[in-house]
mmCIF file of C-alpha atoms in Angstrom:
data_model
loop_
_atom_site.group_PDB
_atom_site.id
_atom_site.type_symbol
_atom_site.label_atom_id
_atom_site.label_comp_id
_atom_site.label_asym_id
_atom_site.label_seq_id
_atom_site.Cartn_x
_atom_site.Cartn_y
_atom_site.Cartn_z
ATOM 1 C CA MET J 1 -34.226 -12.891 -77.456
ATOM 2 C CA THR J 2 -35.114 -16.522 -77.922
ATOM 3 C CA ARG J 3 -37.265 -18.523 -75.486
ATOM 4 C CA LYS J 4 -34.253 -20.705 -74.735
ATOM 5 C CA SER J 5 -32.160 -17.654 -73.806
ATOM 6 C CA VAL J 6 -34.881 -16.380 -71.451
ATOM 7 C CA ILE J 7 -35.006 -19.718 -69.664
ATOM 8 C CA ILE J 8 -31.214 -19.842 -69.292
ATOM 9 C CA ILE J 9 -31.043 -16.275 -67.937
ATOM 10 C CA SER J 10 -33.887 -17.014 -65.492
ATOM 11 C CA ILE J 11 -32.115 -20.108 -64.172
ATOM 12 C CA ILE J 12 -28.870 -18.159 -63.711
ATOM 13 C CA ALA J 13 -30.690 -15.350 -61.864
ATOM 14 C CA LEU J 14 -32.505 -17.794 -59.593
ATOM 15 C CA SER J 15 -29.282 -19.638 -58.821
ATOM 16 C CA ALA J 16 -27.584 -16.351 -57.958
ATOM 17 C CA LEU J 17 -30.431 -15.399 -55.636
ATOM 18 C CA ILE J 18 -30.303 -18.746 -53.854
ATOM 19 C CA GLY J 19 -26.553 -18.379 -53.532
ATOM 20 C CA VAL J 20 -26.904 -14.943 -51.968
ATOM 21 C CA ILE J 21 -29.429 -16.278 -49.468
ATOM 22 C CA PHE J 22 -27.194 -19.155 -48.397
ATOM 23 C CA LEU J 23 -24.126 -16.950 -48.248
ATOM 24 C CA SER J 24 -26.060 -14.531 -46.089
ATOM 25 C CA CYS J 25 -26.981 -17.326 -43.694
ATOM 26 C CA GLY J 26 -23.475 -18.686 -43.702
ATOM 27 C CA ARG J 27 -21.968 -15.290 -42.895
ATOM 28 C CA GLY J 28 -23.739 -14.994 -39.567
ATOM 29 C CA LYS J 29 -21.607 -14.469 -36.505
ATOM 30 C CA PRO J 30 -19.835 -17.436 -34.905
ATOM 31 C CA LEU J 31 -21.190 -18.215 -31.439
ATOM 32 C CA SER J 32 -17.793 -17.618 -29.865
ATOM 33 C CA LYS J 33 -18.047 -13.933 -30.795
ATOM 34 C CA MET J 34 -21.547 -13.377 -29.447
ATOM 35 C CA GLY J 35 -22.529 -12.132 -26.032
ATOM 36 C CA PRO J 36 -25.377 -13.484 -23.906
ATOM 37 C CA ALA J 37 -28.530 -14.106 -25.923
ATOM 38 C CA GLN J 38 -31.426 -11.664 -25.611
ATOM 39 C CA TYR J 39 -35.140 -12.229 -26.069
ATOM 40 C CA ALA J 40 -36.218 -11.630 -29.661
ATOM 41 C CA GLY J 41 -39.958 -12.348 -29.507
ATOM 42 C CA SER J 42 -42.133 -15.076 -30.994
ATOM 43 C CA GLN J 43 -42.746 -13.025 -34.115
ATOM 44 C CA SER J 44 -39.048 -13.278 -34.940
ATOM 45 C CA CYS J 45 -39.274 -17.059 -34.637
ATOM 46 C CA ALA J 46 -42.315 -17.111 -36.926
ATOM 47 C CA GLU J 47 -40.315 -15.677 -39.820
ATOM 48 C CA CYS J 48 -38.562 -19.029 -40.253
ATOM 49 C CA HIS J 49 -40.803 -21.402 -38.300
ATOM 50 C CA SER J 50 -44.098 -20.312 -39.808
ATOM 51 C CA ARG J 51 -45.906 -23.665 -39.670
ATOM 52 C CA ILE J 52 -45.195 -24.121 -35.972
ATOM 53 C CA ALA J 53 -46.094 -20.493 -35.300
ATOM 54 C CA VAL J 54 -49.522 -20.916 -36.904
ATOM 55 C CA THR J 55 -50.448 -24.009 -34.888
ATOM 56 C CA PHE J 56 -48.979 -22.621 -31.666
ATOM 57 C CA ARG J 57 -51.200 -19.539 -31.857
ATOM 58 C CA ASN J 58 -54.210 -21.817 -31.317
ATOM 59 C CA THR J 59 -52.869 -23.356 -28.107
ATOM 60 C CA LEU J 60 -53.899 -22.445 -24.569
ATOM 61 C CA HIS J 61 -50.336 -21.397 -23.790
ATOM 62 C CA SER J 62 -50.331 -18.809 -26.546
ATOM 63 C CA GLN J 63 -53.738 -17.396 -25.607
ATOM 64 C CA ILE J 64 -53.511 -17.542 -21.811
ATOM 65 C CA ILE J 65 -52.892 -13.775 -21.453
ATOM 66 C CA GLN J 66 -54.334 -11.207 -23.842
ATOM 67 C CA ASP J 67 -54.352 -7.438 -23.939
ATOM 68 C CA ALA J 68 -58.030 -6.566 -23.703
ATOM 69 C CA ARG J 69 -57.447 -3.088 -25.099
ATOM 70 C CA GLN J 70 -55.982 -4.510 -28.294
ATOM 71 C CA HIS J 71 -58.297 -7.541 -28.390
ATOM 72 C CA PRO J 72 -61.655 -6.668 -26.769
ATOM 73 C CA SER J 73 -63.142 -9.983 -27.935
ATOM 74 C CA ALA J 74 -60.767 -11.779 -25.564
ATOM 75 C CA ILE J 75 -63.104 -10.849 -22.693
ATOM 76 C CA GLN J 76 -65.350 -13.913 -22.423
ATOM 77 C CA GLY J 77 -67.272 -13.277 -19.195
ATOM 78 C CA ASP J 78 -70.879 -12.096 -19.103
ATOM 79 C CA PHE J 79 -70.763 -8.358 -18.495
ATOM 80 C CA VAL J 80 -74.358 -7.788 -19.601
ATOM 81 C CA ILE J 81 -76.311 -9.276 -16.701
ATOM 82 C CA PRO J 82 -75.538 -7.531 -13.370
ATOM 83 C CA ASN J 83 -73.845 -9.708 -10.766
ATOM 84 C CA ASP J 84 -73.097 -8.964 -7.111
ATOM 85 C CA LEU J 85 -69.696 -10.642 -7.292
ATOM 86 C CA ARG J 86 -68.499 -8.555 -10.206
ATOM 87 C CA ASP J 87 -67.860 -4.933 -9.235
ATOM 88 C CA PHE J 88 -66.075 -3.970 -12.473
ATOM 89 C CA THR J 89 -66.899 -3.432 -16.131
ATOM 90 C CA LYS J 90 -65.189 -4.287 -19.391
ATOM 91 C CA ASP J 91 -63.669 -0.816 -19.393
ATOM 92 C CA ASP J 92 -61.753 -1.697 -16.222
ATOM 93 C CA VAL J 93 -60.089 -4.724 -17.828
ATOM 94 C CA ALA J 94 -56.538 -4.290 -19.128
ATOM 95 C CA LEU J 95 -55.594 -7.968 -19.447
ATOM 96 C CA THR J 96 -57.523 -11.215 -19.573
ATOM 97 C CA HIS J 97 -55.951 -14.176 -17.799
ATOM 98 C CA GLY J 98 -57.238 -17.603 -18.728
ATOM 99 C CA ILE J 99 -59.060 -19.601 -21.354
ATOM 100 C CA GLN J 100 -61.023 -22.888 -21.422
ATOM 101 C CA TRP J 101 -61.441 -23.357 -17.645
ATOM 102 C CA LYS J 102 -61.689 -19.890 -16.147
ATOM 103 C CA GLN J 103 -60.885 -16.290 -16.931
ATOM 104 C CA ARG J 104 -59.628 -13.665 -14.523
ATOM 105 C CA TYR J 105 -59.367 -9.951 -15.133
ATOM 106 C CA ILE J 106 -56.445 -7.620 -14.441
ATOM 107 C CA ASP J 107 -57.037 -3.897 -14.249
ATOM 108 C CA LYS J 108 -54.756 -1.002 -15.207
ATOM 109 C CA GLU J 109 -53.138 -1.052 -11.752
ATOM 110 C CA TRP J 110 -52.184 -4.744 -12.135
ATOM 111 C CA ARG J 111 -54.770 -5.879 -9.608
ATOM 112 C CA VAL J 112 -56.577 -9.172 -10.230
ATOM 113 C CA ARG J 113 -60.229 -8.312 -9.738
ATOM 114 C CA ARG J 114 -62.417 -10.153 -7.269
ATOM 115 C CA ALA J 115 -64.552 -12.275 -9.643
ATOM 116 C CA GLN J 116 -63.563 -14.883 -12.219
ATOM 117 C CA TRP J 117 -65.647 -16.306 -15.063
ATOM 118 C CA ASN J 118 -65.991 -20.110 -15.036
ATOM 119 C CA PHE J 119 -66.515 -21.431 -18.553
ATOM 120 C CA GLU J 120 -68.025 -24.822 -17.714
ATOM 121 C CA THR J 121 -70.842 -23.402 -15.605
ATOM 122 C CA ALA J 122 -71.009 -20.007 -17.354
ATOM 123 C CA THR J 123 -71.101 -18.312 -13.954
ATOM 124 C CA TRP J 124 -69.104 -15.799 -11.935
ATOM 125 C CA ALA J 125 -67.189 -17.069 -8.909
ATOM 126 C CA PRO J 126 -65.347 -15.141 -6.188
ATOM 127 C CA TYR J 127 -61.565 -14.876 -6.387
ATOM 128 C CA ASN J 128 -59.607 -13.337 -3.507
ATOM 129 C CA PHE J 129 -62.831 -11.519 -2.811
ATOM 130 C CA ASP J 130 -61.651 -9.624 0.271
ATOM 131 C CA THR J 131 -57.970 -9.156 -0.598
ATOM 132 C CA TRP J 132 -57.955 -8.348 -4.316
ATOM 133 C CA LYS J 133 -56.985 -4.696 -3.760
ATOM 134 C CA LYS J 134 -53.611 -5.855 -2.399
ATOM 135 C CA SER J 135 -52.887 -8.130 -5.349
ATOM 136 C CA ASP J 136 -50.197 -7.445 -7.952
ATOM 137 C CA TRP J 137 -50.377 -9.637 -11.032
ATOM 138 C CA ARG J 138 -46.782 -8.793 -11.921
ATOM 139 C CA LYS J 139 -45.423 -10.227 -8.668
ATOM 140 C CA GLU J 140 -47.813 -13.152 -8.372
ATOM 141 C CA CYS J 141 -48.384 -14.373 -11.925
ATOM 142 C CA ALA J 142 -46.214 -12.690 -14.562
ATOM 143 C CA TYR J 143 -43.221 -15.027 -14.242
ATOM 144 C CA CYS J 144 -45.156 -17.923 -15.751
ATOM 145 C CA HIS J 145 -47.392 -15.918 -18.067
ATOM 146 C CA THR J 146 -44.862 -13.715 -19.836
ATOM 147 C CA VAL J 147 -41.551 -14.211 -21.629
ATOM 148 C CA GLY J 148 -38.329 -12.771 -20.235
ATOM 149 C CA PHE J 149 -39.717 -11.658 -16.879
ATOM 150 C CA ASP J 150 -37.374 -9.301 -15.007
ATOM 151 C CA LEU J 151 -37.767 -9.871 -11.281
ATOM 152 C CA GLN J 152 -36.242 -6.534 -10.283
ATOM 153 C CA LYS J 153 -38.005 -4.279 -12.777
ATOM 154 C CA LEU J 154 -41.256 -6.308 -12.938
ATOM 155 C CA THR J 155 -41.154 -6.086 -16.729
ATOM 156 C CA TRP J 156 -41.119 -8.620 -19.573
ATOM 157 C CA SER J 157 -40.233 -8.851 -23.243
ATOM 158 C CA GLU J 158 -43.424 -10.543 -24.432
ATOM 159 C CA LEU J 159 -46.904 -10.945 -22.991
ATOM 160 C CA SER J 160 -48.269 -14.480 -22.600
ATOM 161 C CA ILE J 161 -46.334 -17.709 -23.142
ATOM 162 C CA GLY J 162 -44.173 -17.736 -26.251
ATOM 163 C CA CYS J 163 -41.445 -19.660 -28.050
ATOM 164 C CA GLU J 164 -38.673 -18.417 -25.772
ATOM 165 C CA SER J 165 -40.532 -19.539 -22.648
ATOM 166 C CA CYS J 166 -39.306 -23.042 -23.445
ATOM 167 C CA HIS J 167 -36.419 -22.465 -25.866
ATOM 168 C CA GLY J 168 -34.709 -19.611 -24.041
ATOM 169 C CA PRO J 169 -33.562 -16.265 -25.520
ATOM 170 C CA GLY J 170 -33.266 -16.488 -29.296
ATOM 171 C CA SER J 171 -31.247 -13.495 -30.511
ATOM 172 C CA ASN J 172 -28.057 -15.506 -30.997
ATOM 173 C CA HIS J 173 -29.989 -18.154 -32.903
ATOM 174 C CA ILE J 174 -31.169 -15.499 -35.341
ATOM 175 C CA LYS J 175 -27.674 -14.061 -35.835
ATOM 176 C CA ALA J 176 -25.743 -17.334 -35.864
ATOM 177 C CA ARG J 177 -24.024 -18.866 -38.864
ATOM 178 C CA LEU J 178 -25.890 -21.682 -40.591
ATOM 179 C CA GLU J 179 -23.590 -24.322 -39.101
ATOM 180 C CA ASP J 180 -24.165 -22.922 -35.597
ATOM 181 C CA LYS J 181 -27.963 -22.720 -35.761
ATOM 182 C CA HIS J 182 -28.683 -25.843 -33.707
ATOM 183 C CA ALA J 183 -26.114 -24.991 -31.055
ATOM 184 C CA SER J 184 -27.382 -21.427 -30.699
ATOM 185 C CA ILE J 185 -30.803 -22.272 -29.218
ATOM 186 C CA LEU J 186 -32.071 -24.705 -26.615
ATOM 187 C CA ASN J 187 -34.276 -27.447 -28.055
ATOM 188 C CA PRO J 188 -36.209 -29.330 -25.335
ATOM 189 C CA ALA J 189 -36.547 -32.305 -27.705
ATOM 190 C CA THR J 190 -32.794 -32.929 -27.412
ATOM 191 C CA LEU J 191 -32.683 -32.696 -23.609
ATOM 192 C CA PRO J 192 -32.938 -35.637 -21.211
ATOM 193 C CA ARG J 193 -36.603 -36.280 -20.392
ATOM 194 C CA ARG J 194 -36.212 -34.989 -16.844
ATOM 195 C CA ALA J 195 -34.654 -31.691 -17.964
ATOM 196 C CA ALA J 196 -37.305 -31.228 -20.658
ATOM 197 C CA SER J 197 -40.049 -31.908 -18.115
ATOM 198 C CA ASP J 198 -38.483 -29.456 -15.683
ATOM 199 C CA ILE J 199 -39.156 -26.699 -18.212
ATOM 200 C CA CYS J 200 -42.846 -27.486 -17.766
ATOM 201 C CA GLY J 201 -42.370 -28.045 -14.052
ATOM 202 C CA GLN J 202 -41.161 -24.511 -13.367
ATOM 203 C CA CYS J 203 -44.770 -23.345 -13.764
ATOM 204 C CA HIS J 204 -46.912 -26.466 -13.388
ATOM 205 C CA THR J 205 -46.144 -26.622 -9.697
ATOM 206 C CA ARG J 206 -47.123 -24.920 -6.464
ATOM 207 C CA GLY J 207 -44.864 -23.700 -3.684
ATOM 208 C CA LYS J 208 -42.382 -20.957 -2.822
ATOM 209 C CA SER J 209 -38.893 -19.769 -3.652
ATOM 210 C CA PRO J 210 -36.303 -20.830 -1.024
ATOM 211 C CA ASP J 211 -36.651 -17.515 0.834
ATOM 212 C CA GLY J 212 -40.445 -17.829 0.840
ATOM 213 C CA THR J 213 -40.966 -14.595 -1.119
ATOM 214 C CA TRP J 214 -42.014 -15.712 -4.579
ATOM 215 C CA ASP J 215 -44.462 -18.286 -5.962
ATOM 216 C CA PHE J 216 -42.065 -19.400 -8.694
ATOM 217 C CA PRO J 217 -38.540 -20.883 -8.982
ATOM 218 C CA VAL J 218 -36.217 -17.892 -8.795
ATOM 219 C CA GLY J 219 -33.027 -18.316 -10.815
ATOM 220 C CA PHE J 220 -34.242 -21.246 -12.903
ATOM 221 C CA LYS J 221 -33.230 -21.228 -16.565
ATOM 222 C CA VAL J 222 -34.573 -23.530 -19.258
ATOM 223 C CA GLY J 223 -32.235 -26.483 -19.547
ATOM 224 C CA ASP J 224 -31.527 -26.508 -15.793
ATOM 225 C CA TYR J 225 -32.671 -29.253 -13.478
ATOM 226 C CA LEU J 226 -35.359 -27.917 -11.175
ATOM 227 C CA GLY J 227 -34.300 -28.408 -7.574
ATOM 228 C CA SER J 228 -34.630 -27.163 -4.016
ATOM 229 C CA GLN J 229 -32.175 -24.352 -4.794
ATOM 230 C CA HIS J 230 -34.921 -22.885 -6.998
ATOM 231 C CA PHE J 231 -38.164 -23.893 -5.341
ATOM 232 C CA LYS J 232 -39.837 -25.666 -2.435
ATOM 233 C CA VAL J 233 -42.973 -27.570 -3.407
ATOM 234 C CA VAL J 234 -45.969 -27.129 -1.141
ATOM 235 C CA ASN J 235 -45.865 -29.754 1.606
ATOM 236 C CA LYS J 236 -48.213 -32.744 1.547
ATOM 237 C CA SER J 237 -49.491 -31.645 4.956
ATOM 238 C CA ASN J 238 -51.129 -28.630 3.290
ATOM 239 C CA THR J 239 -54.787 -29.648 3.157
ATOM 240 C CA GLU J 240 -55.654 -26.872 0.704
ATOM 241 C CA ALA J 241 -53.283 -28.339 -1.879
ATOM 242 C CA TRP J 242 -53.493 -32.088 -1.251
ATOM 243 C CA TRP J 243 -56.122 -34.695 -0.428
ATOM 244 C CA PRO J 244 -55.360 -37.089 2.474
ATOM 245 C CA SER J 245 -54.257 -39.692 -0.100
ATOM 246 C CA GLY J 246 -51.574 -37.322 -1.388
ATOM 247 C CA HIS J 247 -53.353 -36.598 -4.667
ATOM 248 C CA VAL J 248 -53.673 -33.119 -6.130
ATOM 249 C CA LYS J 249 -56.459 -30.903 -4.820
ATOM 250 C CA GLN J 250 -55.669 -27.577 -6.507
ATOM 251 C CA HIS J 251 -54.604 -26.705 -10.024
ATOM 252 C CA ARG J 252 -51.023 -26.144 -11.169
ATOM 253 C CA GLN J 253 -49.569 -29.196 -9.399
ATOM 254 C CA GLN J 254 -48.949 -31.614 -12.254
ATOM 255 C CA TYR J 255 -45.172 -31.572 -11.895
ATOM 256 C CA PRO J 256 -44.797 -32.694 -8.261
ATOM 257 C CA GLU J 257 -47.329 -35.472 -8.874
ATOM 258 C CA TRP J 258 -45.490 -36.606 -11.996
ATOM 259 C CA MET J 259 -42.211 -36.657 -10.056
ATOM 260 C CA GLU J 260 -43.730 -39.266 -7.714
ATOM 261 C CA SER J 261 -45.019 -41.428 -10.553
ATOM 262 C CA THR J 262 -43.683 -44.585 -12.164
ATOM 263 C CA HIS J 263 -43.742 -42.628 -15.422
ATOM 264 C CA ALA J 264 -41.059 -40.280 -14.110
ATOM 265 C CA ARG J 265 -38.961 -43.164 -12.816
ATOM 266 C CA ALA J 266 -39.242 -44.875 -16.201
ATOM 267 C CA GLY J 267 -38.153 -41.771 -18.099
ATOM 268 C CA ILE J 268 -41.608 -40.881 -19.391
ATOM 269 C CA GLY J 269 -41.758 -37.074 -19.382
ATOM 270 C CA CYS J 270 -44.240 -34.341 -20.207
ATOM 271 C CA PRO J 271 -43.276 -34.189 -23.927
ATOM 272 C CA THR J 272 -43.931 -37.935 -24.240
ATOM 273 C CA CYS J 273 -47.660 -37.347 -23.890
ATOM 274 C CA HIS J 274 -48.205 -33.656 -24.571
ATOM 275 C CA SER J 275 -47.933 -31.785 -27.860
ATOM 276 C CA VAL J 276 -46.737 -28.278 -27.047
ATOM 277 C CA HIS J 277 -46.740 -26.749 -30.520
ATOM 278 C CA GLU J 278 -50.328 -27.589 -31.420
ATOM 279 C CA ALA J 279 -53.609 -28.256 -29.636
ATOM 280 C CA LYS J 280 -54.778 -31.590 -31.033
ATOM 281 C CA THR J 281 -56.924 -32.375 -27.981
ATOM 282 C CA LYS J 282 -58.441 -30.509 -25.027
ATOM 283 C CA PHE J 283 -55.449 -31.286 -22.829
ATOM 284 C CA ALA J 284 -52.841 -30.792 -25.589
ATOM 285 C CA THR J 285 -52.007 -34.488 -25.739
ATOM 286 C CA ALA J 286 -50.438 -35.970 -28.846
ATOM 287 C CA MET J 287 -53.551 -38.095 -29.483
ATOM 288 C CA ASN J 288 -56.778 -39.026 -27.697
ATOM 289 C CA PRO J 289 -56.140 -40.423 -24.188
ATOM 290 C CA ASN J 290 -56.951 -44.097 -24.806
ATOM 291 C CA ASN J 291 -54.827 -44.314 -27.945
ATOM 292 C CA LEU J 292 -52.040 -42.459 -26.185
ATOM 293 C CA CYS J 293 -51.984 -44.844 -23.215
ATOM 294 C CA LEU J 294 -52.370 -47.962 -25.344
ATOM 295 C CA SER J 295 -49.494 -46.921 -27.585
ATOM 296 C CA CYS J 296 -47.285 -48.040 -24.673
ATOM 297 C CA HIS J 297 -49.625 -50.261 -22.650
ATOM 298 C CA GLY J 298 -51.127 -52.225 -25.533
ATOM 299 C CA ASN J 299 -49.944 -55.548 -24.108
ATOM 300 C CA ILE J 300 -52.400 -55.515 -21.178
ATOM 301 C CA SER J 301 -54.527 -58.110 -22.972
ATOM 302 C CA THR J 302 -55.786 -59.001 -26.419
ATOM 303 C CA ASP J 303 -58.723 -56.675 -25.755
ATOM 304 C CA PRO J 304 -56.913 -54.028 -23.669
ATOM 305 C CA LEU J 305 -59.760 -51.984 -22.241
ATOM 306 C CA ARG J 306 -62.447 -54.619 -21.750
ATOM 307 C CA GLY J 307 -59.904 -57.210 -20.708
ATOM 308 C CA HIS J 308 -58.170 -54.983 -18.193
ATOM 309 C CA ALA J 309 -60.838 -52.777 -16.644
ATOM 310 C CA PRO J 310 -62.855 -54.238 -13.745
ATOM 311 C CA ILE J 311 -65.878 -52.544 -15.315
ATOM 312 C CA ALA J 312 -65.463 -54.484 -18.540
ATOM 313 C CA ARG J 313 -69.177 -55.179 -18.727
ATOM 314 C CA ALA J 314 -69.752 -51.434 -19.105
ATOM 315 C CA PRO J 315 -67.431 -50.682 -22.047
ATOM 316 C CA GLN J 316 -68.695 -47.116 -22.391
ATOM 317 C CA HIS J 317 -66.873 -46.413 -19.115
ATOM 318 C CA SER J 318 -63.712 -48.314 -20.082
ATOM 319 C CA ASP J 319 -61.451 -45.313 -20.245
ATOM 320 C CA CYS J 320 -57.801 -45.274 -19.172
ATOM 321 C CA ILE J 321 -57.730 -41.814 -17.636
ATOM 322 C CA GLY J 322 -61.107 -42.310 -15.948
ATOM 323 C CA CYS J 323 -59.437 -44.658 -13.468
ATOM 324 C CA HIS J 324 -55.737 -43.858 -13.676
ATOM 325 C CA MET J 325 -56.009 -40.061 -13.896
ATOM 326 C CA SER J 326 -58.992 -39.342 -11.686
ATOM 327 C CA PRO J 327 -60.276 -35.734 -11.721
ATOM 328 C CA THR J 328 -59.222 -34.772 -8.202
ATOM 329 C CA GLY J 329 -57.995 -31.214 -8.819
ATOM 330 C CA LYS J 330 -59.778 -27.918 -9.196
ATOM 331 C CA SER J 331 -59.017 -25.055 -11.534
ATOM 332 C CA ALA J 332 -62.447 -23.469 -11.904
ATOM 333 C CA THR J 333 -64.772 -26.201 -10.654
ATOM 334 C CA ARG J 334 -63.874 -29.310 -8.694
ATOM 335 C CA GLY J 335 -62.736 -32.190 -10.842
ATOM 336 C CA ASP J 336 -61.684 -30.202 -13.901
ATOM 337 C CA GLU J 337 -58.019 -31.176 -13.433
ATOM 338 C CA ARG J 338 -56.714 -34.730 -13.284
ATOM 339 C CA THR J 339 -54.110 -36.331 -11.064
ATOM 340 C CA HIS J 340 -50.747 -37.020 -12.710
ATOM 341 C CA GLN J 341 -49.673 -39.859 -10.427
ATOM 342 C CA PHE J 342 -51.189 -42.331 -12.925
ATOM 343 C CA ARG J 343 -52.516 -44.697 -10.288
ATOM 344 C CA THR J 344 -56.038 -45.544 -9.311
ATOM 345 C CA ILE J 345 -57.645 -44.420 -6.061
ATOM 346 C CA PRO J 346 -59.818 -47.353 -4.934
ATOM 347 C CA PRO J 347 -62.960 -46.663 -2.879
ATOM 348 C CA LYS J 348 -61.308 -48.183 0.194
ATOM 349 C CA VAL J 349 -59.069 -45.089 0.331
ATOM 350 C CA THR J 350 -62.196 -42.963 0.775
ATOM 351 C CA MET J 351 -63.330 -45.345 3.509
ATOM 352 C CA ALA J 352 -59.985 -45.180 5.319
ATOM 353 C CA ARG J 353 -59.032 -41.523 4.855
ATOM 354 C CA GLY J 354 -62.297 -39.739 4.215
ATOM 355 C CA GLY J 355 -64.647 -41.481 6.612
ATOM 356 C CA GLY J 356 -66.477 -42.921 3.617
ATOM 357 C CA ASN J 357 -67.209 -39.434 2.267
ATOM 358 C CA PRO J 358 -65.942 -38.771 -1.296
ATOM 359 C CA GLU J 359 -66.164 -35.032 -0.567
ATOM 360 C CA LYS J 360 -63.404 -35.477 2.007
ATOM 361 C CA GLN J 361 -61.369 -37.967 -0.026
ATOM 362 C CA PRO J 362 -62.272 -38.700 -3.665
ATOM 363 C CA ASN J 363 -61.691 -42.022 -5.393
ATOM 364 C CA SER J 364 -61.543 -43.268 -8.969
ATOM 365 C CA CYS J 365 -65.063 -44.713 -8.911
ATOM 366 C CA ASN J 366 -67.253 -42.105 -7.238
ATOM 367 C CA HIS J 367 -66.266 -39.342 -9.648
ATOM 368 C CA CYS J 368 -68.116 -41.111 -12.467
ATOM 369 C CA HIS J 369 -71.643 -39.860 -13.097
ATOM 370 C CA ALA J 370 -72.976 -43.421 -12.965
ATOM 371 C CA HIS J 371 -71.524 -44.033 -9.503
ATOM 372 C CA LYS J 372 -71.307 -40.627 -7.850
ATOM 373 C CA ASN J 373 -74.124 -41.348 -5.366
ATOM 374 C CA GLN J 374 -73.136 -44.929 -4.541
ATOM 375 C CA LYS J 375 -71.406 -45.746 -1.275
ATOM 376 C CA PRO J 376 -67.673 -46.498 -1.432
ATOM 377 C CA GLU J 377 -68.274 -49.802 0.382
ATOM 378 C CA TYR J 378 -70.513 -51.023 -2.435
ATOM 379 C CA LEU J 379 -68.102 -49.821 -5.102
ATOM 380 C CA GLN J 380 -65.107 -51.454 -3.406
ATOM 381 C CA LYS J 381 -66.932 -54.796 -3.328
ATOM 382 C CA ALA J 382 -67.895 -54.425 -6.995
ATOM 383 C CA LEU J 383 -64.274 -53.570 -7.810
ATOM 384 C CA ASP J 384 -62.932 -56.598 -5.938
ATOM 385 C CA ASP J 385 -65.485 -58.916 -7.540
ATOM 386 C CA GLY J 386 -64.651 -57.539 -10.973
ATOM 387 C CA LYS J 387 -60.940 -58.085 -10.434
ATOM 388 C CA LYS J 388 -61.507 -61.686 -9.373
ATOM 389 C CA LEU J 389 -63.612 -62.358 -12.442
ATOM 390 C CA LEU J 390 -61.133 -60.794 -14.821
ATOM 391 C CA SER J 391 -58.154 -62.462 -13.140
ATOM 392 C CA VAL J 392 -59.694 -65.809 -14.008
ATOM 393 C CA ARG J 393 -60.286 -64.716 -17.601
ATOM 394 C CA PHE J 394 -57.181 -62.672 -18.360
ATOM 395 C CA GLY J 395 -54.614 -63.251 -15.646
ATOM 396 C CA SER J 396 -53.261 -60.642 -13.217
ATOM 397 C CA ILE J 397 -54.626 -57.096 -13.394
ATOM 398 C CA ALA J 398 -52.484 -54.110 -12.610
ATOM 399 C CA ASN J 399 -53.743 -51.236 -10.513
#
């Protein structure tokens, strides 16, 4: 057989193989003949979406819950040095819950044990110290930290947060004909910004179901608009959840803050800033915070940061989120979560609502290491003087 014949036969065989593949895809079932979609698992998604699957595995969402029996290295706390808070060993841990800020430990009876490991300080801290024996991770946490949670059976189809947490059940997408592929799965990127953000909001919020039983929005499905029929957000009068100024005090409250923001009113949603499929930055933003903000707010002045910030003479502190997303919340340690109202908290708010004490009402200035021990009165005067100076140089300055 000549070389030319071999090449021709190879081309014919390859063409036939490609044809079979495309015919196979095209012969999938039409959507009209399929029943309700079922959960298929992230591994099924990875077979076609391998690049996204690889980057997603490195995100906090993907790693938030891990089976400690299958992955012993997931246990990050110090179990070597004895500690009075920790009354359990590694052998008691069935699941780890958390990464980057804190890690909690669930035992074989689904109880969240009484001590959590805080990564920033590398210390143990109490968690529901006196009531942990009554806890049930399935009822309190599993809805947001598993895929396909069944409220009645307290079961799920996949541990941790996966593809179908945001895209919905994918079995019909797998079986669908090629021409029906897009219609067979929910893609948050094609939803209105509010609906896409509500997918995030179902878990990045704090409150109760309408009947007061559950800590999550019962009946919500991805693609729905999150409303009072699903969930009642914790009231601003709750001093454990909110500061007197109405800014976030606890973790898991980004959504209700965002809903109050000018970003939400302008159609700027969670996916505008955050990159869900890959962890490019600590907070899963699409780029570093300053570049992200200035990609929309680059017209503040010819020298955006130094020309806009009242602390322009200290450019090392000229940081968008330092002032506009002050660290008011607490996940593991106070100040490790930032407000999502995107507005500054001037020192005069501490003076008016916290009696001048930043511990009772934080502000955007006192959280900074350089100013944490300075009185709000002094900082407010410095802020006002800085604004006057910059108004002369650059025109009006937004808050």
